[in-house]
XYZ file of C-alpha atoms in Angstrom:
784
model
C -87.377 149.419 133.853
C -84.065 149.057 135.781
C -85.114 152.269 137.213
C -88.505 150.567 137.962
C -87.081 147.953 140.208
C -84.896 150.588 141.834
C -87.992 152.233 142.609
C -89.603 149.152 144.002
C -86.325 148.461 146.077
C -86.290 151.559 147.927
C -90.100 151.505 148.767
C -89.928 148.147 150.218
C -87.281 149.336 152.667
C -89.410 152.484 153.876
C -91.648 151.826 156.591
C -95.104 153.120 156.018
C -97.262 153.126 159.206
C -100.626 152.560 159.681
C -101.149 151.351 156.559
C -101.763 147.653 155.497
C -101.140 146.565 152.017
C -104.423 144.655 151.317
C -103.874 144.218 147.535
C -102.401 141.000 146.221
C -100.281 140.288 143.054
C -100.790 137.093 141.165
C -98.655 135.040 138.141
C -100.244 132.682 135.986
C -96.691 130.865 134.677
C -93.094 132.017 134.379
C -90.788 130.952 130.990
C -89.877 127.794 131.210
C -86.513 127.914 128.999
C -84.084 129.916 131.444
C -82.422 133.376 131.346
C -79.530 131.330 129.359
C -81.672 128.808 127.679
C -80.535 126.113 129.996
C -83.552 123.753 129.522
C -82.915 123.614 125.914
C -79.231 122.767 126.494
C -80.216 120.161 129.307
C -82.652 118.784 126.982
C -80.651 117.978 123.856
C -77.695 117.072 126.005
C -80.088 113.912 127.025
C -81.522 113.562 124.004
C -77.915 113.158 122.367
C -76.622 110.824 125.405
C -74.360 113.289 126.788
C -76.450 113.852 130.569
C -77.941 111.416 132.494
C -81.763 111.414 133.217
C -80.952 112.670 136.695
C -78.733 115.141 135.123
C -81.672 116.058 133.244
C -84.045 115.838 136.427
C -81.607 118.345 138.475
C -81.588 120.480 135.777
C -85.142 121.143 135.876
C -85.211 121.456 139.342
C -82.551 124.118 139.402
C -84.585 125.992 137.238
C -88.191 125.722 138.937
C -85.999 127.215 142.150
C -84.267 129.810 139.930
C -87.752 130.936 138.817
C -89.930 130.663 141.808
C -87.222 132.784 143.713
C -87.333 135.685 141.248
C -90.448 136.219 141.909
C -90.187 135.752 145.583
C -87.907 138.865 145.434
C -90.379 140.244 143.073
C -92.510 140.478 145.950
C -95.564 138.665 143.746
C -97.742 136.685 146.704
C -99.155 134.275 144.797
C -96.670 132.208 142.553
C -97.078 129.349 140.555
C -95.604 125.793 140.600
C -96.135 122.892 137.974
C -96.235 125.885 134.920
C -92.701 124.429 134.171
C -92.612 121.633 131.422
C -89.766 119.426 130.535
C -91.722 119.779 126.734
C -95.240 120.898 126.918
C -97.950 120.979 129.725
C -100.508 119.811 127.850
C -98.149 116.746 127.075
C -97.804 116.494 130.950
C -101.726 116.385 131.668
C -101.845 113.737 128.904
C -98.971 111.737 131.340
C -100.736 112.459 134.317
C -104.265 111.171 133.744
C -102.440 107.673 131.823
C -104.023 108.764 128.441
C -101.176 107.116 126.847
C -101.736 105.962 123.048
C -101.866 102.225 122.516
C -98.689 102.205 120.037
C -96.529 103.163 122.846
C -96.935 100.113 124.581
C -94.832 98.434 122.209
C -92.025 100.143 123.797
C -89.693 97.661 126.043
C -89.332 98.714 129.581
C -89.463 102.213 128.607
C -88.611 104.717 131.705
C -90.739 107.670 132.034
C -88.953 109.833 130.060
C -88.634 107.043 127.565
C -92.232 107.108 127.011
C -92.829 110.811 127.534
C -90.202 111.689 124.773
C -91.799 109.158 122.624
C -94.969 110.587 122.696
C -93.209 114.287 122.025
C -90.513 113.004 119.433
C -91.015 109.544 118.176
C -88.603 106.745 118.787
C -87.064 103.731 117.186
C -86.381 101.017 119.016
C -85.027 97.915 116.786
C -87.327 97.260 114.244
C -90.332 99.167 116.195
C -90.477 102.855 114.674
C -92.847 104.646 116.711
C -94.408 107.850 115.515
C -94.639 111.127 117.548
C -98.343 112.090 118.583
C -99.903 115.395 116.945
C -98.353 118.980 117.261
C -100.514 122.265 116.849
C -100.640 125.903 117.849
C -101.928 126.646 121.545
C -104.998 129.059 120.624
C -103.605 132.103 118.666
C -99.793 131.842 119.898
C -96.605 130.440 118.444
C -96.127 127.843 120.907
C -96.978 124.095 119.939
C -98.995 121.194 122.021
C -99.078 117.790 121.351
C -102.628 116.570 120.685
C -104.034 114.134 123.386
C -105.474 110.991 121.497
C -108.700 109.939 123.045
C -110.180 106.410 122.360
C -113.937 106.126 122.560
C -113.562 103.761 125.561
C -110.713 105.448 127.003
C -109.802 105.025 130.676
C -107.731 107.160 132.820
C -105.656 106.810 135.821
C -103.598 108.647 137.840
C -100.044 108.057 136.141
C -98.133 111.232 137.536
C -97.962 113.008 140.420
C -95.960 115.752 138.881
C -98.112 118.466 140.119
C -98.166 117.537 143.733
C -94.211 116.789 143.549
C -93.639 120.425 142.593
C -95.900 121.970 144.936
C -93.620 120.019 148.036
C -90.742 120.963 145.913
C -91.351 124.383 146.449
C -92.650 124.032 150.099
C -89.297 122.497 151.168
C -87.859 125.630 149.271
C -89.813 127.833 151.824
C -92.411 128.938 148.792
C -95.739 128.488 149.178
C -97.297 128.058 145.420
C -100.522 128.028 143.384
C -100.352 125.053 141.559
C -101.430 125.249 138.180
C -103.579 122.571 135.902
C -104.939 122.383 132.938
C -108.347 122.344 133.331
C -110.261 118.930 132.425
C -112.757 120.423 129.572
C -109.977 122.522 128.125
C -108.467 119.709 127.569
C -110.720 117.317 126.082
C -111.996 120.098 123.942
C -108.194 120.605 122.509
C -107.715 116.756 122.397
C -108.574 114.550 119.064
C -110.655 111.652 118.721
C -109.160 108.112 117.748
C -112.516 107.505 116.657
C -114.671 109.229 113.918
C -117.796 108.314 115.581
C -116.961 109.838 118.810
C -116.074 113.421 120.744
C -113.515 113.331 123.878
C -115.428 115.363 125.752
C -117.965 112.191 126.183
C -115.068 110.520 127.981
C -115.720 113.729 130.913
C -117.250 111.494 133.737
C -113.818 109.132 133.728
C -111.664 111.937 133.688
C -113.030 113.932 136.657
C -112.215 111.445 139.163
C -108.519 111.565 138.301
C -108.833 115.645 138.646
C -110.601 114.818 141.982
C -107.614 112.765 143.318
C -104.870 115.068 142.327
C -106.565 117.931 144.180
C -107.353 115.629 146.994
C -103.637 115.415 147.193
C -102.624 118.833 146.667
C -104.793 119.880 149.558
C -102.930 116.991 151.856
C -100.070 117.743 150.747
C -100.949 121.600 152.006
C -101.937 124.033 148.909
C -104.596 125.978 149.780
C -105.344 127.285 146.284
C -104.902 125.531 142.712
C -105.276 127.582 139.125
C -107.385 125.527 136.931
C -106.737 127.059 133.058
C -109.669 126.981 130.874
C -108.741 128.991 127.866
C -111.661 127.490 125.705
C -113.874 129.692 128.117
C -113.343 132.959 125.755
C -114.176 130.658 122.569
C -117.546 130.149 120.845
C -119.007 127.184 122.617
C -121.876 124.953 122.199
C -124.359 123.576 124.951
C -122.436 120.383 125.293
C -119.141 122.388 126.139
C -121.507 124.194 128.218
C -122.706 121.424 130.322
C -119.217 119.868 130.248
C -118.278 122.700 132.101
C -121.125 122.899 134.802
C -120.686 119.049 135.282
C -116.781 119.598 135.666
C -116.782 122.053 138.324
C -119.618 120.907 140.350
C -117.556 118.169 140.970
C -114.285 119.326 141.599
C -115.824 122.156 143.328
C -116.747 120.232 146.265
C -113.245 119.019 146.714
C -112.715 119.824 150.675
C -109.571 121.772 151.621
C -109.267 123.857 148.232
C -109.843 126.564 146.798
C -110.172 126.893 142.789
C -108.777 129.685 140.722
C -110.330 129.449 137.304
C -108.101 131.145 134.788
C -109.465 132.492 131.274
C -107.210 134.033 128.869
C -106.514 135.038 125.158
C -109.898 136.815 124.846
C -113.143 137.796 126.370
C -115.664 135.278 128.092
C -118.616 137.330 126.350
C -121.684 134.785 126.033
C -119.697 132.604 128.201
C -119.382 135.110 130.989
C -122.846 133.807 132.752
C -121.687 130.258 132.781
C -117.973 131.237 134.115
C -119.267 133.410 137.024
C -121.947 130.929 138.172
C -119.197 127.958 138.399
C -118.642 127.391 141.916
C -115.489 127.856 141.986
C -113.801 130.516 144.463
C -111.962 132.655 142.231
C -112.123 133.606 138.438
C -109.285 135.372 136.162
C -110.068 137.466 132.921
C -108.030 139.195 130.555
C -108.458 142.611 130.592
C -105.652 143.382 127.926
C -106.903 141.121 125.321
C -110.705 142.104 125.915
C -110.707 145.339 128.338
C -114.646 145.601 127.132
C -115.769 142.841 129.819
C -114.311 144.460 132.966
C -117.982 146.439 133.822
C -120.007 143.442 132.981
C -117.685 140.924 134.977
C -117.872 143.123 137.883
C -121.163 143.457 137.430
C -121.992 139.529 137.376
C -119.395 138.455 139.865
C -120.925 136.515 142.690
C -120.248 138.700 145.998
C -118.058 135.720 147.581
C -115.713 134.942 144.624
C -111.875 136.452 144.236
C -111.397 138.011 140.578
C -107.669 137.721 139.288
C -107.514 141.167 136.835
C -105.022 140.281 134.009
C -103.891 143.964 133.397
C -100.107 143.235 132.377
C -99.864 141.962 128.843
C -98.341 138.614 128.754
C -98.026 138.181 125.289
C -95.940 141.164 124.537
C -93.104 143.418 125.787
C -93.922 146.557 125.552
C -93.495 148.769 128.586
C -96.838 148.775 130.368
C -99.357 152.107 130.364
C -99.426 151.959 134.046
C -101.776 154.419 134.478
C -104.704 152.648 132.098
C -103.739 149.430 133.929
C -104.165 151.192 137.445
C -107.464 152.516 135.968
C -108.865 148.592 135.415
C -107.565 147.868 138.952
C -109.149 150.793 140.646
C -112.563 150.269 139.159
C -112.154 146.590 140.607
C -111.191 147.467 143.922
C -114.020 150.274 144.061
C -116.680 147.266 143.025
C -115.370 144.659 144.780
C -112.911 145.365 147.661
C -109.700 145.117 147.614
C -109.184 141.567 149.121
C -111.269 140.048 146.596
C -108.872 141.680 143.877
C -105.909 139.993 142.508
C -103.483 142.060 140.289
C -101.922 139.410 137.320
C -100.745 139.288 133.965
C -102.615 138.585 131.116
C -101.875 134.944 130.721
C -98.954 133.402 131.588
C -95.477 135.197 131.194
C -94.284 132.074 129.352
C -94.749 133.733 125.901
C -92.451 136.841 127.224
C -88.350 136.481 127.233
C -87.051 136.366 130.013
C -85.036 139.257 131.755
C -84.514 142.736 129.426
C -81.622 143.332 131.634
C -79.485 140.807 129.564
C -79.864 142.870 126.612
C -76.868 145.146 126.071
C -76.815 145.905 122.658
C -80.557 147.430 122.423
C -80.339 151.652 122.375
C -81.240 153.068 125.829
C -84.425 154.906 123.502
C -85.617 151.590 122.470
C -84.713 149.645 125.459
C -86.877 152.057 127.707
C -89.888 151.140 125.750
C -89.749 147.258 126.852
C -90.320 144.821 129.344
C -89.709 141.475 129.462
C -91.005 138.865 132.090
C -88.861 139.760 134.976
C -89.905 143.496 134.487
C -93.995 142.696 134.340
C -93.128 141.420 137.536
C -91.964 144.694 138.854
C -94.979 146.375 136.927
C -97.207 143.779 138.860
C -95.984 145.348 142.065
C -95.930 148.788 141.177
C -99.795 148.311 140.935
C -99.861 147.056 144.248
C -98.208 149.254 145.746
C -100.374 152.166 143.798
C -103.634 150.589 144.915
C -102.622 149.609 148.503
C -100.329 152.611 149.938
C -101.454 155.204 147.123
C -99.911 156.387 143.616
C -97.607 158.941 145.630
C -95.733 155.745 146.724
C -95.117 154.956 143.031
C -94.989 158.567 141.408
C -91.790 158.130 139.567
C -92.451 154.624 138.573
C -95.528 156.268 137.323
C -93.427 158.930 135.304
C -91.131 156.111 133.828
C -93.863 154.809 132.077
C -95.227 157.854 131.076
C -92.065 158.912 129.162
C -91.722 155.713 127.585
C -95.153 156.025 125.909
C -94.512 159.293 124.904
C -90.977 158.743 123.562
C -92.478 156.114 121.296
C -94.957 158.076 119.926
C -93.065 161.017 119.479
C -89.915 159.005 118.274
C -88.693 159.804 114.438
C -87.765 155.961 114.635
C -91.607 154.759 114.950
C -92.593 156.951 111.805
C -91.962 156.963 107.886
C -93.792 158.898 105.545
C -92.253 157.104 102.451
C -94.136 153.816 103.657
C -97.270 155.526 104.295
C -97.155 156.981 100.580
C -96.231 153.429 98.885
C -99.548 152.161 101.227
C -101.802 155.084 99.934
C -100.520 154.273 96.175
C -102.034 150.322 96.192
C -104.679 149.787 94.387
C -107.047 146.529 93.361
C -104.937 145.703 90.536
C -101.837 145.139 92.852
C -103.707 142.312 94.930
C -104.424 139.485 92.033
C -102.233 138.090 89.109
C -102.660 138.823 85.915
C -104.634 135.571 85.138
C -106.221 132.770 86.842
C -104.540 129.990 87.941
C -105.942 127.420 85.203
C -103.881 130.103 82.434
C -101.296 130.130 85.189
C -100.614 126.246 85.541
C -100.269 126.215 81.559
C -97.547 128.883 81.336
C -95.556 127.317 84.087
C -95.711 123.683 82.813
C -94.114 124.900 79.562
C -91.659 126.854 81.537
C -90.566 124.421 84.549
C -90.926 120.713 82.581
C -91.668 119.092 85.933
C -92.698 115.269 86.010
C -95.771 114.267 87.555
C -96.134 114.323 91.744
C -93.021 116.930 91.589
C -90.694 116.006 94.673
C -89.233 119.238 96.578
C -88.462 120.505 100.286
C -89.815 122.853 102.088
C -86.382 124.901 102.403
C -83.658 124.894 105.056
C -81.063 121.835 105.277
C -79.397 120.945 108.102
C -76.908 123.728 109.536
C -73.627 121.594 110.725
C -71.956 122.715 113.707
C -69.284 123.975 111.104
C -71.890 126.445 109.872
C -73.031 127.845 113.363
C -69.438 128.356 114.291
C -68.363 130.119 111.334
C -71.596 132.584 111.857
C -70.398 133.203 115.404
C -66.992 133.670 114.304
C -67.999 135.977 111.648
C -69.982 138.131 114.329
C -67.320 137.950 116.410
C -65.157 139.412 113.920
C -62.650 137.204 113.715
C -63.792 135.705 110.528
C -64.376 138.418 107.347
C -67.587 138.995 105.612
C -65.489 137.369 102.112
C -64.617 134.540 104.293
C -67.736 133.839 105.506
C -69.618 134.610 102.425
C -67.314 131.380 100.301
C -68.212 128.915 103.514
C -71.596 130.017 102.339
C -70.456 129.401 98.961
C -69.509 125.811 99.479
C -72.579 124.567 101.771
C -74.808 125.835 98.789
C -73.060 123.819 95.929
C -72.820 121.060 98.088
C -76.750 121.274 99.337
C -77.376 121.243 95.561
C -75.252 118.381 94.504
C -76.837 116.192 97.348
C -80.523 117.371 96.128
C -79.544 116.310 92.704
C -77.961 112.688 93.620
C -81.083 111.833 95.618
C -83.483 112.926 92.462
C -85.643 116.141 94.026
C -87.480 117.793 91.259
C -87.412 121.519 92.763
C -84.417 122.233 94.763
C -83.630 124.877 97.345
C -79.969 126.543 98.191
C -80.811 125.377 102.000
C -80.731 128.535 103.802
C -76.699 128.389 105.617
C -77.011 132.075 105.263
C -80.451 132.261 108.123
C -80.222 131.687 111.853
C -84.083 132.123 111.934
C -87.049 132.479 109.202
C -88.229 135.468 110.743
C -85.034 136.805 112.133
C -83.281 136.627 108.497
C -85.973 139.074 106.856
C -86.216 141.684 110.142
C -82.795 142.267 109.893
C -82.847 143.625 106.673
C -85.735 145.369 107.047
C -86.231 148.894 108.933
C -88.211 149.380 111.803
C -87.650 146.279 113.485
C -84.943 145.370 116.222
C -83.875 142.391 117.642
C -82.437 140.988 120.976
C -79.839 138.843 122.246
C -81.273 136.869 124.432
C -84.915 137.472 123.637
C -86.109 133.701 123.342
C -89.321 132.133 123.843
C -90.081 128.654 123.510
C -92.012 127.096 120.391
C -92.065 123.901 121.468
C -89.722 120.954 123.846
C -86.547 122.601 123.230
C -86.843 124.636 120.216
C -86.855 128.182 120.855
C -86.666 131.831 118.831
C -86.109 135.283 119.123
C -89.269 136.814 117.908
C -88.137 140.415 116.206
C -89.445 143.665 117.716
C -91.548 145.783 115.142
C -91.266 148.994 117.004
C -91.674 151.338 113.797
C -92.726 151.452 109.731
C -91.211 149.084 108.013
C -89.368 149.252 104.812
C -86.785 147.153 102.617
C -83.853 149.043 101.795
C -82.459 146.717 99.298
C -82.549 142.824 98.220
C -82.723 140.566 100.960
C -82.044 136.674 99.278
C -81.448 137.230 95.571
C -77.682 136.943 95.338
C -78.124 133.424 97.318
C -81.192 132.051 95.211
C -79.379 133.583 92.214
C -75.871 131.575 93.017
C -77.737 128.267 93.640
C -79.832 128.696 90.520
C -76.380 129.172 88.317
C -74.987 125.751 89.746
C -78.141 123.538 88.565
C -80.180 123.229 85.213
C -83.179 122.148 87.535
C -85.604 124.906 89.196
C -84.338 126.542 92.687
C -86.918 127.882 94.959
C -86.608 131.565 96.120
C -87.738 131.279 99.839
C -89.278 133.613 101.612
C -91.295 134.117 104.533
C -94.823 135.735 104.540
C -95.984 139.061 105.876
C -98.529 137.615 108.072
C -96.138 134.920 109.473
C -93.528 137.847 110.015
C -96.206 139.703 111.839
C -97.680 136.747 113.582
C -93.979 135.788 115.082
C -92.872 138.933 115.921
C -93.596 141.137 119.391
C -95.523 143.912 117.117
C -96.052 147.478 117.890
C -99.380 148.199 119.603
C -99.874 151.829 118.724
C -101.559 151.051 114.768
C -103.620 148.053 113.762
C -101.691 144.900 113.065
C -103.254 144.809 109.534
C -101.388 148.090 109.087
C -98.368 146.692 110.080
C -98.813 143.510 107.609
C -99.370 145.206 104.425
C -96.266 147.102 105.271
C -94.223 143.916 105.407
C -96.393 142.807 102.527
C -95.168 145.615 100.365
C -91.542 144.414 101.768
C -91.990 141.247 100.382
C -93.420 142.123 97.425
C -90.222 143.769 96.194
C -88.468 140.782 96.944
C -90.395 138.660 94.736
C -89.872 140.952 91.435
C -86.618 140.688 92.520
C -86.137 136.887 92.473
C -88.256 137.079 89.269
C -85.831 139.795 87.303
C -83.160 137.347 88.909
C -84.435 134.274 87.311
C -86.420 132.142 90.044
C -89.007 131.071 88.445
C -90.703 129.146 91.655
C -90.796 131.491 94.854
C -92.388 130.003 98.230
C -93.549 132.459 100.289
C -94.049 130.731 103.720
C -97.458 131.437 106.135
C -96.642 128.969 108.761
C -98.609 131.367 110.716
C -101.604 132.416 108.557
C -103.869 130.211 110.795
C -102.542 131.308 113.804
C -103.485 134.589 113.441
C -107.358 133.488 112.924
C -109.741 135.199 115.824
C -110.661 132.728 118.636
C -114.291 134.287 118.265
C -116.056 133.787 114.540
C -117.403 137.368 115.095
C -114.220 138.832 114.356
C -112.769 136.163 111.427
C -113.643 137.545 108.842
C -112.209 140.918 108.923
C -108.719 139.237 109.833
C -109.126 136.862 106.572
C -110.068 140.095 104.461
C -106.520 141.803 105.596
C -104.400 138.681 105.711
C -105.397 137.417 102.690
C -104.904 140.561 101.165
C -101.491 141.158 102.662
C -100.461 137.779 101.151
C -101.515 138.968 97.377
C -100.237 142.101 97.926
C -96.682 140.235 98.502
C -97.249 137.663 95.956
C -98.996 139.304 92.676
C -96.415 141.457 91.224
C -94.941 138.400 88.735
C -95.650 137.057 85.326
C -97.733 133.596 84.996
C -94.620 131.773 84.295
C -93.368 132.284 87.847
C -94.815 129.627 90.205
C -95.834 130.792 93.493
C -95.365 128.319 96.283
C -97.082 128.734 100.113
C -96.396 126.468 103.236
C -98.574 125.759 106.341
C -97.739 123.310 108.798
C -99.430 122.258 112.420
C -102.792 123.607 112.472
C -106.409 122.762 111.541
C -107.559 124.146 108.535
C -111.415 122.723 108.419
C -112.515 126.251 108.760
C -110.438 128.468 106.871
C -110.044 126.241 103.519
C -111.929 128.516 101.142
C -109.542 131.708 102.411
C -106.395 129.744 101.716
C -107.875 129.164 98.484
C -108.678 132.458 97.947
C -104.835 133.387 98.666
C -104.602 131.917 94.611
C -101.113 130.667 95.483
C -99.976 128.181 92.647
C -98.749 125.321 95.107
C -99.711 124.802 98.771
C -97.672 122.658 100.802
C -98.912 121.481 104.245
C -97.894 119.251 107.633
C -99.943 116.178 107.208
C -97.455 113.026 108.051
C -98.436 113.263 112.229
C -102.083 112.989 111.446
C -101.338 110.527 108.880
C -103.056 112.224 106.212
C -106.337 113.694 108.121
C -105.514 117.192 107.689
C -106.093 116.489 104.210
C -110.069 115.579 105.034
C -110.725 119.832 104.785
C -109.568 119.132 101.096
C -112.499 116.629 100.487
C -115.582 118.904 101.044
C -113.717 122.196 99.233
C -112.141 121.717 95.720
C -108.699 123.327 96.105
C -108.028 125.405 93.104
C -104.508 124.921 93.110
C -101.918 122.057 93.696
C -101.148 120.559 96.773
C -98.617 118.689 98.866
C -99.036 116.825 101.979
C -95.841 116.451 103.769
C -94.733 112.882 104.577
C -91.954 113.024 106.453
C -92.284 114.241 109.986
C -89.030 116.277 110.543
C -90.006 117.326 114.239
C -88.929 113.770 114.936
C -85.762 111.866 114.829
C -86.951 109.026 112.912
C -86.182 108.117 109.532
C -89.486 107.036 107.526
C -89.524 103.930 105.248
C -90.234 104.300 101.879
C -93.489 102.155 102.448
C -94.404 104.450 105.389
C -94.037 107.073 102.787
C -96.130 105.275 100.017
C -98.988 104.032 102.462
C -99.032 108.009 103.009
C -99.283 108.881 99.418
C -101.816 106.385 98.437
C -103.764 108.469 101.378
C -103.205 111.359 99.800
C -104.103 110.507 96.170
C -107.839 109.595 97.650
C -108.495 113.243 98.378
C -106.117 115.189 95.711
C -106.153 113.989 92.132
C -102.630 112.839 91.010
C -102.180 115.355 88.629
C -102.289 118.188 91.396
C -100.144 116.554 93.861
C -96.608 117.347 95.120
C -94.572 115.103 97.507
C -92.098 117.200 100.125
C -91.899 116.954 104.045
C -94.013 118.489 106.331
C -91.250 121.454 107.308
C -87.780 122.584 106.654
C -84.674 120.608 107.709
C -83.081 122.812 109.463
C -82.988 121.060 112.797
C -82.389 117.557 111.729
C -79.167 115.846 110.853
C -77.403 115.026 107.117
C -77.600 111.118 108.180
C -81.376 111.503 108.412
C -81.905 113.772 106.002
C -80.076 111.575 103.045
C -82.092 108.413 103.541
C -85.163 110.115 104.484
C -84.922 112.057 101.358
C -83.956 109.066 99.148
C -87.252 107.245 100.552
C -89.294 109.684 100.065
C -88.253 110.281 95.814
C -88.357 106.507 95.823
C -91.593 106.466 97.359
C -92.501 109.422 94.548
C -91.399 106.427 91.810
C -93.123 103.826 92.945
C -96.336 105.644 92.883
C -95.592 107.229 89.435
C -95.335 103.691 88.278
C -98.047 102.193 90.084
C -100.547 104.836 88.400
C -98.105 104.493 85.058
C -98.000 108.467 85.065
């Protein structure tokens, strides 16, 4: 990819007489974190009191300017603004329209940041303990958004001019941008209603004047185009949603002096195509990476006066683009519409890609030649622009680099492992199910584990202190030996086991101090997977992850967790859970090879995890948790594709989990997702116990279990670990009483929402102490 940048730079210096570059490149969004995670460090510095609000604002301003200049230098014609956020763009929209939940009015004289971060993270102010707003996955990504809470009589007002301010900020820096807004219809469809007898979409008529005012202010500030993201247009929509789109854009399309580019992504428009092309807007963006089949229909139905933005570069993955294939799509668009009506764009915002491949100094040359991060994707867009406008001869070398990358991946011995295919071929139906049904297993497990009613546990990780992180860094740099590092880990594990026993937890964990990340740890111990130094992407707020790169066939050469789990179990008579990440989650939270079906890669991962499960059981571990927080994340947006996904995803989990005896209890964990339409599928996974995030929703997520009799046991989270708040015993008792109305006591577990790695010990110990006390209170109340 460095070669591509050099080629384009050389071309820029050449004078091409008699030719006009008519094609236009546009970008939908850029990574927010910064090349060195500057946003993360600024946010955490502000939250800890180390920097001021003014310092945080300045850090945001510097990042925005840096990212605009990067895109300008890459010759991107249409550069976005307002794609930056200090936490989440959906929360920004909630703030913009003044949809602040009533409970935050209890804050005394809050600053904008006080209120904003209270909504995102929760806050404690004296005796006031305000929980955060609910968080869930953004479509089928690992990005989390803050779910708006809409009252039946919700009123809206323009409460934040961030989008206008950032447009002016870029303008003053000499960069004309296209502001980005989350569309009003998608915003409401992604919201939750506070009233059970209403839907947020019913408030659209009150919301639209705020959007119209924003557009008017942008026009007055000098904006000529605004990108309005309406990703819900790629989903199955009912008649009410269709009407909402028509009503919304009949009004917004009339704002004078501004042209609207409605952006759709993550799938095809399909039955919403006619609706979309008929909206009174100036342009439409479509994703022809995820849904290449829609291009011909879009070209045939797009009205003559409208601009088409073609998403031809994958914004969701990190592979070097097939420039020939991308160019063919662009040329079809140009042939049908004319170059002046086509914009060349990524499929979606580049916020889902790491920042810059040039920061990776440890990847080998072969693997690196296969990749393109956000910065390199800008070069790919510019390359396509030159190919369309000037001719392919002008970028012949760049296209040859693309072809060589594809050929190298296809032919490399690193991507193919015959032994993996032999194992897959030997999988039969007996490997996809436990020996007996849950009721039989339940009896065997009760005899083996001797747990009390309402057993208490945690989800896996405990706080990783500065000392642990410093020692890991020292080991990686070679200043600490592996033996010395292992002794430190043993000390931390022993201390954590002791603390859990003192608190009174029933099923313990070893704490996961050897792990930096729940996917990275396993990927580093499998073949066919590579890791970056700086390939960070935002998960939410300051939380960043480095997704593994699955480039080849996957196998597990040796046990990955057995030694640490067995050591922890040797320290206590209580059961210790073996902690694993499931195959679906490793798949969904990785950059996955695109040269074979995802289902096949998932099965390879399942075999690797199966080997680990069997080895844990052999080592005496009788409770094994296989986390699948991304199971819902992989669920296709369209109903027509969902059954196929569920089939192979469930089979993969069962392949990973079914090699053990009845006495071994299999747990799984899921979080920050809606379960209503997949609850029966979750039941078919046949886990003995499932733990789910439920505290932020005040147990509303358990509604799915009212209609479906889940066959196993359930642990609804009663402690929101993503908030610094310490819930009281009374708050937890209240949540447990709500849970007990849905889940029979004999099938109810008690646990936090998620792992405790990101919290501090002085938060965790009192919170878990309150959790155990709440369990004891309920046991006494119910005399169980």
